[in-house]
Short mmCIF file of C-alpha atoms in Angstrom, two decimals:
data_model
loop_
_atom_site.label_atom_id
_atom_site.label_comp_id
_atom_site.label_asym_id
_atom_site.label_seq_id
_atom_site.Cartn_x
_atom_site.Cartn_y
_atom_site.Cartn_z
CA MET A 221 -10.75 -274.49 -9.15
CA SER A 222 -13.57 -273.55 -6.82
CA ALA A 223 -14.23 -270.35 -5.55
CA PRO A 224 -13.56 -269.67 -1.92
CA GLU A 225 -16.81 -269.76 0.10
CA SER A 226 -15.69 -266.80 2.29
CA ALA A 227 -12.91 -264.71 3.47
CA GLY A 228 -9.48 -266.62 4.13
CA ARG A 229 -8.21 -267.42 7.22
CA VAL A 230 -5.39 -266.08 9.78
CA LEU A 231 -3.80 -269.39 11.00
CA ARG A 232 -0.80 -269.11 13.57
CA SER A 233 -0.73 -272.76 14.61
CA GLY A 234 -1.45 -276.29 13.79
CA PRO A 235 -0.97 -278.10 10.63
CA PRO A 236 -1.78 -276.27 7.13
CA PRO A 237 -5.16 -277.54 5.77
CA GLY A 238 -4.97 -280.40 3.18
CA THR A 239 -5.98 -278.07 0.38
CA THR A 240 -3.87 -277.83 -2.54
CA TYR A 241 -3.28 -274.12 -3.11
CA ASP A 242 -3.25 -272.71 -6.90
CA VAL A 243 -0.46 -270.26 -5.70
CA THR A 244 1.53 -269.84 -2.45
CA VAL A 245 3.39 -266.74 -1.84
CA ILE A 246 6.43 -266.96 0.55
CA GLY A 247 6.97 -263.78 2.65
CA ALA A 248 4.22 -261.47 4.11
CA GLY A 249 6.38 -258.20 3.87
CA VAL A 250 4.80 -255.23 2.03
CA VAL A 251 5.72 -256.81 -1.62
CA GLY A 252 4.46 -260.49 -0.66
CA ALA A 253 1.44 -259.02 1.03
CA ALA A 254 0.83 -257.04 -2.27
CA ILE A 255 1.32 -260.05 -4.69
CA ALA A 256 -1.32 -261.90 -2.55
CA ARG A 257 -3.68 -259.07 -2.69
CA GLU A 258 -3.27 -258.79 -6.67
CA LEU A 259 -3.95 -262.65 -6.88
CA ALA A 260 -7.11 -262.39 -4.67
CA ARG A 261 -8.54 -260.26 -7.35
CA HIS A 262 -8.92 -263.21 -9.46
CA ARG A 263 -11.77 -265.07 -8.01
CA GLY A 264 -11.59 -268.94 -7.81
CA LEU A 265 -7.99 -269.12 -7.00
CA ARG A 266 -6.76 -270.81 -3.82
CA ILE A 267 -3.90 -268.68 -2.58
CA ALA A 268 -1.82 -268.73 0.46
CA LEU A 269 0.64 -266.31 1.87
CA LEU A 270 3.27 -267.61 4.36
CA ASP A 271 5.50 -265.97 6.69
CA ALA A 272 7.95 -267.36 9.31
CA ALA A 273 7.12 -264.55 11.75
CA ASN A 274 4.08 -263.89 13.91
CA ASP A 275 2.74 -261.16 12.01
CA VAL A 276 2.69 -259.46 8.39
CA GLY A 277 5.51 -256.90 7.69
CA GLU A 278 7.89 -258.13 10.48
CA GLY A 279 11.08 -257.78 8.16
CA THR A 280 12.42 -255.01 6.08
CA SER A 281 8.80 -253.64 5.68
CA LYS A 282 8.82 -252.57 9.41
CA ALA A 283 11.95 -250.60 9.57
CA ASN A 284 12.98 -248.42 6.76
CA THR A 285 12.91 -244.79 5.83
CA ALA A 286 9.22 -244.83 4.85
CA ILE A 287 9.50 -242.76 1.70
CA LEU A 288 7.24 -242.90 -1.31
CA HIS A 289 9.89 -242.54 -4.16
CA THR A 290 9.57 -241.00 -7.69
CA GLY A 291 12.45 -243.24 -8.91
CA PHE A 292 14.36 -240.14 -10.37
CA ASP A 293 17.69 -241.68 -9.19
CA ALA A 294 17.08 -245.42 -10.12
CA VAL A 295 19.43 -247.00 -12.99
CA PRO A 296 17.68 -245.80 -16.18
CA GLY A 297 16.00 -248.53 -18.05
CA SER A 298 16.08 -251.01 -15.26
CA LEU A 299 13.30 -252.98 -13.94
CA GLU A 300 13.48 -251.28 -10.75
CA SER A 301 12.99 -247.78 -12.58
CA ARG A 302 9.80 -248.82 -14.32
CA LEU A 303 8.24 -250.41 -11.42
CA VAL A 304 8.91 -247.57 -9.00
CA ARG A 305 7.48 -245.02 -11.50
CA GLU A 306 4.34 -247.29 -11.94
CA GLY A 307 4.21 -248.42 -8.27
CA GLN A 308 4.39 -244.61 -7.14
CA ARG A 309 1.34 -243.57 -9.19
CA LEU A 310 -0.61 -246.82 -7.79
CA LEU A 311 0.34 -246.52 -4.33
CA ALA A 312 -0.42 -242.84 -4.10
CA ALA A 313 -4.04 -243.44 -5.37
CA TYR A 314 -4.25 -246.67 -3.14
CA ALA A 315 -3.26 -244.70 -0.30
CA ALA A 316 -5.79 -241.97 -0.61
CA GLU A 317 -8.48 -244.59 -0.97
CA SER A 318 -7.28 -246.65 1.79
CA GLY A 319 -6.56 -243.81 4.59
CA ILE A 320 -2.78 -244.63 4.48
CA PRO A 321 -1.24 -241.30 5.57
CA VAL A 322 1.10 -239.81 2.84
CA GLU A 323 2.57 -236.27 3.15
CA PRO A 324 4.16 -234.95 -0.10
CA VAL A 325 6.83 -232.86 1.47
CA GLY A 326 9.13 -233.18 -1.36
CA ALA A 327 13.16 -233.96 -1.24
CA LEU A 328 16.11 -231.60 -1.43
CA LEU A 329 19.34 -233.60 -2.69
CA VAL A 330 21.82 -231.32 -0.94
CA ALA A 331 25.49 -230.81 -2.24
CA TRP A 332 27.91 -230.02 0.56
CA ASP A 333 31.24 -229.57 -1.54
CA GLU A 334 32.29 -228.89 -5.05
CA GLN A 335 32.29 -232.57 -6.10
CA GLN A 336 28.66 -233.13 -4.98
CA LEU A 337 27.59 -230.04 -6.53
CA ALA A 338 29.26 -230.86 -9.82
CA ALA A 339 27.36 -234.14 -9.80
CA LEU A 340 24.01 -232.77 -9.60
CA PRO A 341 23.24 -231.83 -13.47
CA ALA A 342 24.12 -235.59 -13.99
CA LEU A 343 21.60 -236.54 -11.35
CA LEU A 344 19.20 -234.12 -13.07
CA ASP A 345 19.62 -235.84 -16.26
CA LYS A 346 19.26 -239.17 -14.71
CA ALA A 347 15.95 -238.20 -13.52
CA VAL A 348 14.67 -237.00 -16.85
CA ARG A 349 15.83 -240.38 -18.39
CA ASN A 350 13.73 -242.17 -15.54
CA GLY A 351 10.94 -240.18 -16.77
CA TYR A 352 10.83 -237.53 -13.90
CA HIS A 353 10.70 -234.11 -15.21
CA ASP A 354 9.85 -231.90 -12.28
CA ALA A 355 13.31 -231.84 -10.42
CA ARG A 356 15.48 -228.66 -10.92
CA ILE A 357 18.77 -227.61 -9.35
CA ILE A 358 18.32 -224.63 -7.00
CA SER A 359 20.99 -221.99 -5.50
CA PRO A 360 22.36 -221.88 -1.98
CA ASP A 361 20.07 -219.02 -1.22
CA ARG A 362 16.79 -220.77 -2.50
CA LEU A 363 18.03 -223.75 -0.73
CA ARG A 364 18.48 -221.73 2.64
CA ALA A 365 14.99 -220.08 2.32
CA ARG A 366 13.58 -223.39 1.87
CA GLU A 367 15.45 -224.99 4.77
CA PRO A 368 16.48 -222.19 7.32
CA HIS A 369 17.68 -224.70 9.88
CA LEU A 370 20.31 -226.35 7.51
CA GLY A 371 23.86 -226.57 8.62
CA PRO A 372 26.40 -224.11 7.07
CA GLY A 373 28.26 -224.67 3.85
CA ALA A 374 25.66 -226.08 1.59
CA LEU A 375 26.54 -225.06 -1.89
CA GLY A 376 22.94 -225.84 -3.65
CA ALA A 377 20.58 -228.86 -4.19
CA LEU A 378 18.57 -230.80 -6.40
CA ASP A 379 14.78 -230.13 -5.85
CA VAL A 380 12.56 -233.16 -6.23
CA PRO A 381 9.18 -232.02 -5.49
CA GLY A 382 7.56 -235.50 -6.19
CA GLU A 383 9.01 -237.58 -2.98
CA SER A 384 6.71 -238.08 -0.26
CA ILE A 385 6.57 -239.80 3.42
CA ILE A 386 4.22 -242.75 3.98
CA CYS A 387 3.30 -245.20 6.72
CA PRO A 388 5.08 -248.34 5.82
CA TRP A 389 2.99 -250.27 8.44
CA THR A 390 -0.45 -249.35 7.65
CA THR A 391 0.36 -250.06 3.70
CA THR A 392 1.67 -253.77 4.49
CA LEU A 393 -1.55 -254.35 6.80
CA ALA A 394 -3.73 -253.13 4.06
CA TYR A 395 -2.62 -255.21 1.49
CA ALA A 396 -2.82 -258.24 3.79
CA THR A 397 -6.26 -257.45 5.07
CA GLN A 398 -7.84 -257.13 1.41
CA ALA A 399 -6.01 -260.44 0.66
CA VAL A 400 -7.59 -262.23 3.54
CA ARG A 401 -10.94 -260.82 3.15
CA GLY A 402 -10.49 -261.64 -0.58
CA GLY A 403 -10.10 -265.39 0.20
CA VAL A 404 -6.42 -265.69 0.80
CA ASP A 405 -5.11 -268.12 3.91
CA LEU A 406 -2.45 -266.15 5.86
CA HIS A 407 -0.09 -268.57 7.41
CA LEU A 408 1.87 -267.04 10.23
CA ASP A 409 4.67 -268.62 12.42
CA CYS A 410 5.30 -271.01 9.28
CA ARG A 411 8.88 -271.21 8.17
CA VAL A 412 9.56 -272.96 4.75
CA LEU A 413 12.09 -275.72 5.32
CA HIS A 414 12.24 -277.67 2.14
CA VAL A 415 10.69 -277.66 -1.40
CA ASP A 416 9.78 -280.84 -3.14
CA PRO A 417 8.61 -280.30 -6.93
CA GLY A 418 6.35 -283.12 -7.89
CA ALA A 419 4.24 -283.89 -10.70
CA GLY A 420 2.13 -280.68 -11.08
CA ARG A 421 2.52 -279.31 -7.62
CA HIS A 422 5.14 -278.39 -4.93
CA GLU A 423 5.12 -279.91 -1.73
CA LEU A 424 6.55 -277.45 0.97
CA THR A 425 7.89 -278.75 4.03
CA THR A 426 7.33 -276.05 6.76
CA SER A 427 7.58 -275.71 10.44
CA ARG A 428 4.00 -276.49 10.86
CA GLY A 429 3.73 -279.35 8.59
CA ALA A 430 3.19 -279.88 4.92
CA LEU A 431 1.60 -277.61 2.60
CA ARG A 432 0.82 -278.18 -1.26
CA THR A 433 0.76 -275.64 -4.09
CA ARG A 434 0.60 -275.86 -8.03
CA TYR A 435 2.49 -272.48 -8.28
CA LEU A 436 5.17 -270.80 -6.00
CA VAL A 437 6.31 -267.28 -5.47
CA ASN A 438 9.56 -266.42 -3.63
CA ALA A 439 9.09 -263.09 -2.04
CA ALA A 440 11.07 -263.98 1.18
CA GLY A 441 13.13 -260.57 1.41
CA LEU A 442 16.41 -261.29 3.42
CA HIS A 443 15.91 -264.94 2.77
CA ALA A 444 14.72 -264.75 -1.01
CA ASP A 445 18.27 -266.26 -1.97
CA ALA A 446 17.78 -269.32 0.36
CA VAL A 447 14.40 -270.19 -0.75
CA ASP A 448 15.73 -269.87 -4.35
CA ARG A 449 18.46 -272.45 -3.58
CA LEU A 450 15.69 -274.87 -2.36
CA LEU A 451 14.45 -274.76 -6.03
CA GLY A 452 18.12 -275.28 -7.35
CA HIS A 453 18.77 -271.90 -8.23
CA ASP A 454 21.99 -269.59 -7.63
CA ASP A 455 21.26 -266.43 -9.29
CA PHE A 456 22.05 -264.06 -6.45
CA THR A 457 23.20 -263.49 -2.97
CA VAL A 458 21.24 -261.56 -0.39
CA THR A 459 23.88 -259.61 1.77
CA PRO A 460 21.90 -258.03 4.71
CA ARG A 461 22.78 -254.42 4.88
CA ARG A 462 21.92 -252.70 8.37
CA GLY A 463 20.87 -249.41 8.41
CA GLN A 464 20.75 -247.74 11.93
CA LEU A 465 18.46 -244.73 12.48
CA ILE A 466 17.57 -242.40 15.32
CA PHE A 467 14.03 -241.24 15.87
CA PHE A 468 13.75 -237.68 17.36
CA ASP A 469 10.76 -236.38 19.39
CA THR A 470 7.98 -234.53 17.85
CA PHE A 471 9.29 -231.27 19.27
CA ALA A 472 12.30 -231.38 16.50
CA ARG A 473 9.36 -231.46 13.56
CA GLY A 474 9.55 -227.69 13.12
CA LEU A 475 13.39 -228.02 12.17
CA VAL A 476 12.83 -229.81 8.85
CA ASN A 477 10.07 -229.28 5.80
CA HIS A 478 11.71 -231.56 3.12
CA ILE A 479 13.34 -235.05 2.94
CA LEU A 480 16.96 -234.11 3.07
CA LEU A 481 18.98 -236.36 1.01
CA PRO A 482 22.87 -236.55 0.40
CA VAL A 483 24.38 -237.22 -3.04
CA PRO A 484 24.19 -240.88 -3.29
CA THR A 485 27.03 -243.34 -3.25
CA ALA A 486 27.39 -247.03 -4.34
CA LEU A 487 25.98 -248.27 -1.05
CA GLY A 488 22.79 -246.55 -1.16
CA LYS A 489 21.15 -243.05 -0.68
CA GLY A 490 23.37 -242.23 2.38
CA VAL A 491 22.46 -240.71 5.64
CA LEU A 492 19.45 -238.35 5.56
CA VAL A 493 17.06 -236.34 7.67
CA ALA A 494 13.29 -236.58 7.15
CA PRO A 495 10.09 -235.84 8.79
CA THR A 496 7.68 -238.76 9.36
CA VAL A 497 3.86 -239.21 9.02
CA TYR A 498 3.96 -239.65 12.84
CA GLY A 499 4.98 -236.33 13.59
CA ASN A 500 9.00 -237.45 14.32
CA VAL A 501 12.06 -236.70 12.63
CA LEU A 502 14.35 -239.35 11.53
CA LEU A 503 18.16 -239.41 10.95
CA GLY A 504 19.63 -242.33 9.05
CA PRO A 505 20.48 -244.78 7.96
CA THR A 506 23.88 -246.20 8.09
CA ALA A 507 24.77 -248.99 5.47
CA GLU A 508 26.76 -251.65 7.08
CA GLU A 509 27.30 -255.03 5.25
CA LEU A 510 26.67 -257.87 7.31
CA VAL A 511 26.65 -261.77 7.45
CA ASP A 512 23.82 -262.51 10.06
CA LYS A 513 20.43 -261.82 8.63
CA THR A 514 18.93 -261.41 12.08
CA ASP A 515 21.47 -258.71 13.40
CA THR A 516 19.07 -255.80 13.85
CA ALA A 517 21.30 -254.33 16.96
CA SER A 518 22.21 -250.81 17.12
CA THR A 519 25.70 -250.00 17.94
CA ALA A 520 27.42 -247.10 19.69
CA GLU A 521 29.60 -246.77 16.25
CA GLY A 522 26.76 -246.74 14.24
CA ILE A 523 24.78 -243.96 16.47
CA ALA A 524 28.06 -241.86 16.49
CA LEU A 525 28.42 -241.83 12.82
CA LEU A 526 24.75 -240.79 12.45
CA ARG A 527 25.07 -237.81 15.00
CA GLU A 528 28.34 -236.72 13.05
CA LYS A 529 26.36 -236.59 9.83
CA GLY A 530 23.30 -235.17 11.13
CA ARG A 531 25.47 -232.34 13.04
CA ARG A 532 26.37 -231.11 9.56
CA ILE A 533 22.92 -231.35 7.95
CA LEU A 534 20.98 -230.10 10.56
CA PRO A 535 22.92 -228.94 13.70
CA GLU A 536 20.02 -228.01 15.96
CA LEU A 537 18.35 -231.41 15.62
CA LEU A 538 21.19 -232.84 18.00
CA ASP A 539 19.98 -230.68 20.77
CA GLU A 540 16.58 -232.47 20.53
CA GLU A 541 15.34 -235.44 22.46
CA VAL A 542 15.68 -238.78 21.04
CA THR A 543 12.70 -241.12 21.05
CA ALA A 544 14.03 -244.32 19.82
CA VAL A 545 16.96 -246.02 18.19
CA TYR A 546 16.27 -249.01 15.85
CA ALA A 547 17.73 -250.60 12.84
CA GLY A 548 16.43 -252.77 9.87
CA LEU A 549 18.27 -254.74 7.32
CA ARG A 550 17.75 -254.31 3.56
CA ALA A 551 17.93 -257.28 0.99
CA ALA A 552 21.02 -256.08 -0.88
CA THR A 553 22.47 -258.40 -3.63
CA GLU A 554 25.62 -258.20 -5.83
CA HIS A 555 23.26 -256.71 -8.75
CA ASP A 556 22.04 -253.30 -9.39
CA ASP A 557 18.55 -254.27 -10.26
CA TYR A 558 15.82 -256.31 -8.60
CA ARG A 559 16.10 -260.07 -9.29
CA VAL A 560 12.59 -260.99 -10.49
CA SER A 561 12.37 -264.09 -12.91
CA ALA A 562 10.17 -267.00 -13.91
CA HIS A 563 10.99 -270.61 -14.01
CA LYS A 564 8.20 -271.83 -16.32
CA GLU A 565 9.10 -275.40 -15.87
CA GLN A 566 8.95 -275.25 -12.20
CA ARG A 567 5.88 -272.99 -12.05
CA TYR A 568 8.15 -270.76 -10.02
CA VAL A 569 8.64 -267.06 -9.72
CA THR A 570 11.58 -265.45 -7.84
CA VAL A 571 11.07 -261.73 -6.57
CA GLY A 572 14.72 -260.97 -4.82
CA GLY A 573 16.96 -257.94 -4.28
CA ILE A 574 14.12 -255.81 -3.57
CA ARG A 575 15.59 -252.94 -1.77
CA SER A 576 14.48 -249.57 -0.29
CA THR A 577 12.43 -248.80 -3.10
CA GLY A 578 10.20 -252.11 -2.60
CA LEU A 579 7.63 -250.28 -0.68
CA THR A 580 6.88 -247.99 -3.54
CA ALA A 581 7.06 -250.43 -6.17
CA SER A 582 4.96 -252.97 -4.42
CA LEU A 583 1.62 -252.56 -6.27
CA ALA A 584 3.53 -252.53 -9.66
CA LEU A 585 5.72 -255.53 -8.76
CA ALA A 586 2.46 -257.48 -7.78
CA ALA A 587 1.08 -256.84 -11.26
CA HIS A 588 4.29 -257.62 -13.06
CA VAL A 589 4.54 -261.15 -10.92
CA THR A 590 0.92 -261.79 -11.77
CA GLU A 591 2.05 -261.49 -15.38
CA LEU A 592 5.11 -263.58 -15.04
CA LEU A 593 2.76 -266.47 -13.48
CA THR A 594 0.28 -266.08 -16.35
CA ALA A 595 3.18 -266.59 -18.69
CA ALA A 596 4.44 -269.59 -16.76
CA GLY A 597 0.91 -271.33 -17.16
CA LEU A 598 -1.40 -270.01 -14.45
CA ASP A 599 -4.92 -269.85 -15.92
CA LEU A 600 -6.17 -266.53 -14.21
CA PRO A 601 -9.87 -265.95 -13.85
CA ALA A 602 -11.13 -262.46 -14.86
CA ALA A 603 -10.06 -259.65 -12.40
CA ARG A 604 -12.41 -258.36 -9.99
CA GLU A 605 -12.12 -255.18 -7.84
CA LEU A 606 -11.87 -256.08 -4.20
CA PRO A 607 -13.93 -254.19 -1.62
CA PRO A 608 -11.92 -251.25 -0.24
CA VAL A 609 -10.15 -251.10 3.21
CA ARG A 610 -10.31 -248.07 5.33
CA MET A 611 -7.19 -248.38 7.66
CA PRO A 612 -6.84 -246.59 11.00
CA ASN A 613 -5.13 -243.31 10.65
CA LEU A 614 -1.58 -243.02 12.29
CA GLY A 615 -0.70 -239.93 10.56
CA GLN A 616 -0.17 -237.04 12.96
CA ALA A 617 -1.22 -234.26 10.06
CA PHE A 618 -4.67 -236.03 9.80
CA PRO A 619 -7.51 -236.33 12.35
CA ARG A 620 -6.98 -238.83 15.19
CA PRO A 621 -9.49 -240.31 16.98
CA TYR A 622 -8.82 -238.45 20.22
CA ARG A 623 -9.62 -235.17 18.46
CA ARG A 624 -12.95 -236.41 16.82
CA ALA A 625 -15.83 -235.24 18.81
CA ASP A 626 -18.16 -237.00 16.74
CA LEU A 627 -16.41 -240.26 17.05
CA ILE A 628 -16.02 -239.94 20.88
CA ALA A 629 -19.75 -239.08 21.26
CA SER A 630 -20.70 -242.28 19.51
CA ASP A 631 -18.27 -244.23 21.62
CA PRO A 632 -16.61 -242.99 24.52
CA ALA A 633 -13.75 -245.55 24.09
CA TYR A 634 -12.33 -243.33 21.55
CA GLY A 635 -12.06 -240.46 24.13
CA THR A 636 -10.11 -242.86 26.77
CA ILE A 637 -6.40 -242.29 26.10
CA VAL A 638 -4.46 -245.36 27.26
CA CYS A 639 -1.01 -244.05 25.59
CA HIS A 640 -0.41 -240.42 26.45
CA CYS A 641 2.75 -239.74 24.45
CA GLU A 642 1.17 -240.85 21.19
CA LYS A 643 -2.70 -239.95 22.16
CA VAL A 644 -3.88 -243.63 21.52
CA THR A 645 -7.01 -244.43 22.61
CA LEU A 646 -8.96 -247.69 24.43
CA GLY A 647 -10.90 -247.73 21.11
CA GLU A 648 -8.13 -248.06 18.56
CA ILE A 649 -6.47 -250.74 20.78
CA ARG A 650 -9.61 -252.75 20.91
CA ASP A 651 -10.23 -252.37 17.11
CA ALA A 652 -6.87 -253.56 16.33
CA LEU A 653 -7.23 -256.47 18.32
CA ALA A 654 -10.42 -257.33 16.62
CA ALA A 655 -9.22 -256.72 13.17
CA THR A 656 -9.11 -259.11 10.46
CA ILE A 657 -5.34 -259.65 11.12
CA PRO A 658 -4.91 -259.00 14.79
CA PRO A 659 -1.19 -258.29 16.07
CA GLY A 660 0.87 -261.17 17.12
CA SER A 661 2.57 -259.45 19.67
CA PRO A 662 2.61 -255.91 21.73
CA ASP A 663 4.98 -254.74 18.99
CA GLY A 664 2.41 -255.47 16.53
CA LEU A 665 -0.01 -253.61 18.47
CA ARG A 666 2.18 -250.85 18.41
CA ARG A 667 2.62 -250.64 14.41
CA ARG A 668 -1.19 -250.64 14.23
CA THR A 669 -1.86 -247.89 16.79
CA ARG A 670 1.50 -246.22 17.88
CA ALA A 671 0.97 -247.25 21.59
CA ARG A 672 4.20 -247.33 23.41
CA GLY A 673 5.91 -245.85 20.41
CA GLY A 674 6.17 -242.23 22.16
CA ARG A 675 8.81 -240.51 23.97
CA CYS A 676 8.63 -242.83 27.11
CA GLN A 677 8.68 -245.76 25.09
CA GLY A 678 5.90 -247.46 27.07
CA PHE A 679 7.31 -246.57 30.43
CA HIS A 680 3.92 -245.42 31.56
CA CYS A 681 1.62 -247.43 29.42
CA GLY A 682 3.41 -250.39 28.69
CA ALA A 683 1.70 -252.56 31.57
CA LEU A 684 -1.75 -251.62 30.55
CA VAL A 685 -1.22 -252.02 26.92
CA ARG A 686 0.12 -255.22 27.46
CA GLU A 687 -2.90 -256.35 29.58
CA LEU A 688 -5.20 -255.19 27.18
CA TYR A 689 -3.23 -257.31 24.59
CA GLU A 690 -3.70 -260.56 26.64
CA LYS A 691 -7.22 -259.85 27.43
CA GLY A 692 -8.05 -259.15 23.63
CA GLY A 693 -8.93 -255.25 24.31
CA GLU A 694 -11.22 -255.63 26.98
CA SER A 695 -11.48 -252.60 29.32
CA VAL A 696 -9.42 -252.80 32.50
CA SER A 697 -10.59 -251.11 35.41
CA GLY A 698 -8.48 -249.11 38.21
#
């Protein structure tokens, strides 16, 4: 195996190169990108990262509740519990190093009736069994002091101070950027159609032609079961679970201090109210079992349900302006735990059933998958530290370019505001379009800068943002 001579490539068209990769990762969401980044630490490996979409993080990774979990409520002894616990520590450190906004706001698991209140001691015990010892049950008076805008009738709460909010878009992009700079080839608009295992290598038929690889990692998210079946396995079925969410304007931010969680059910953590690192407040998600893995539509019924739940949790929130409504799909399976397994004879690792905790567990999952590849026969060169990345800050609680006099003095483009709702500057848009992984669409640009993400949803700046996108960030006069 010869080492890459330079950084990897970002390829959106044309046939894949004739190179036989050592490892190919299918799926460029937060988990797949983390795996590719971890593999890039081993100099000398030829790595490919594939995604059917035109950008990284286009699936579940872009539409979720953006919580950095402690794992307090995972199934004790499960793989998920261990990897979330390890991943939280790793990602918190990585975020601080890379400029990914994180706010340790803490969570309150609110009991609204006697049955829920009676469940709190068992949840506290579960937290302890998961290795989390900072949770505690607090009284109604203490809860009210912490959250004065909470609706009437709350009987107490489980306080989980270690829960945080994070930017999921920047996290995925940071992993993928480090991977590409470390030599990984990123193939976008590259859907895997068929896998033909051969002597010592797999041949993948993709929407852009044939690609050859010695080892294969399936991190395809919602489509992980379909890829698994291409390799002859039928170990799990992904049932897309739609989560609709309402995004409230930044004026609502003062209404809530913590992530407000309900007592969980079998379908998930339920409807929550949480601040975001962008300064908004979100309400959601729903939990709707679907068949269509592309159905991210919002529905009148779903929004009505969220408003009903939100009215009980935080009544004043319903008086605030709504910035956006969106829906994401979670890769739920019939199993309680992650579906991660190695098939040594096929040189293949499945990473399936990664639900809402996948963001938190991503770096620990990447290390675990690398160990499985080694056990399956992959000869890993010694690991190295990748040069750090410093991502553009999207967090409202941290200095943004439009507020930095030093940055504007050195480059006036950082003082030229394009999106007035979100205070996004021409310099930020230009940088995103010239980055290692440029956006594949104006929506991808929004996830890199927040442009068109504010209260007018691009009504005022949309045409200019699109023009900048199409021109590659050049200044537009007039």
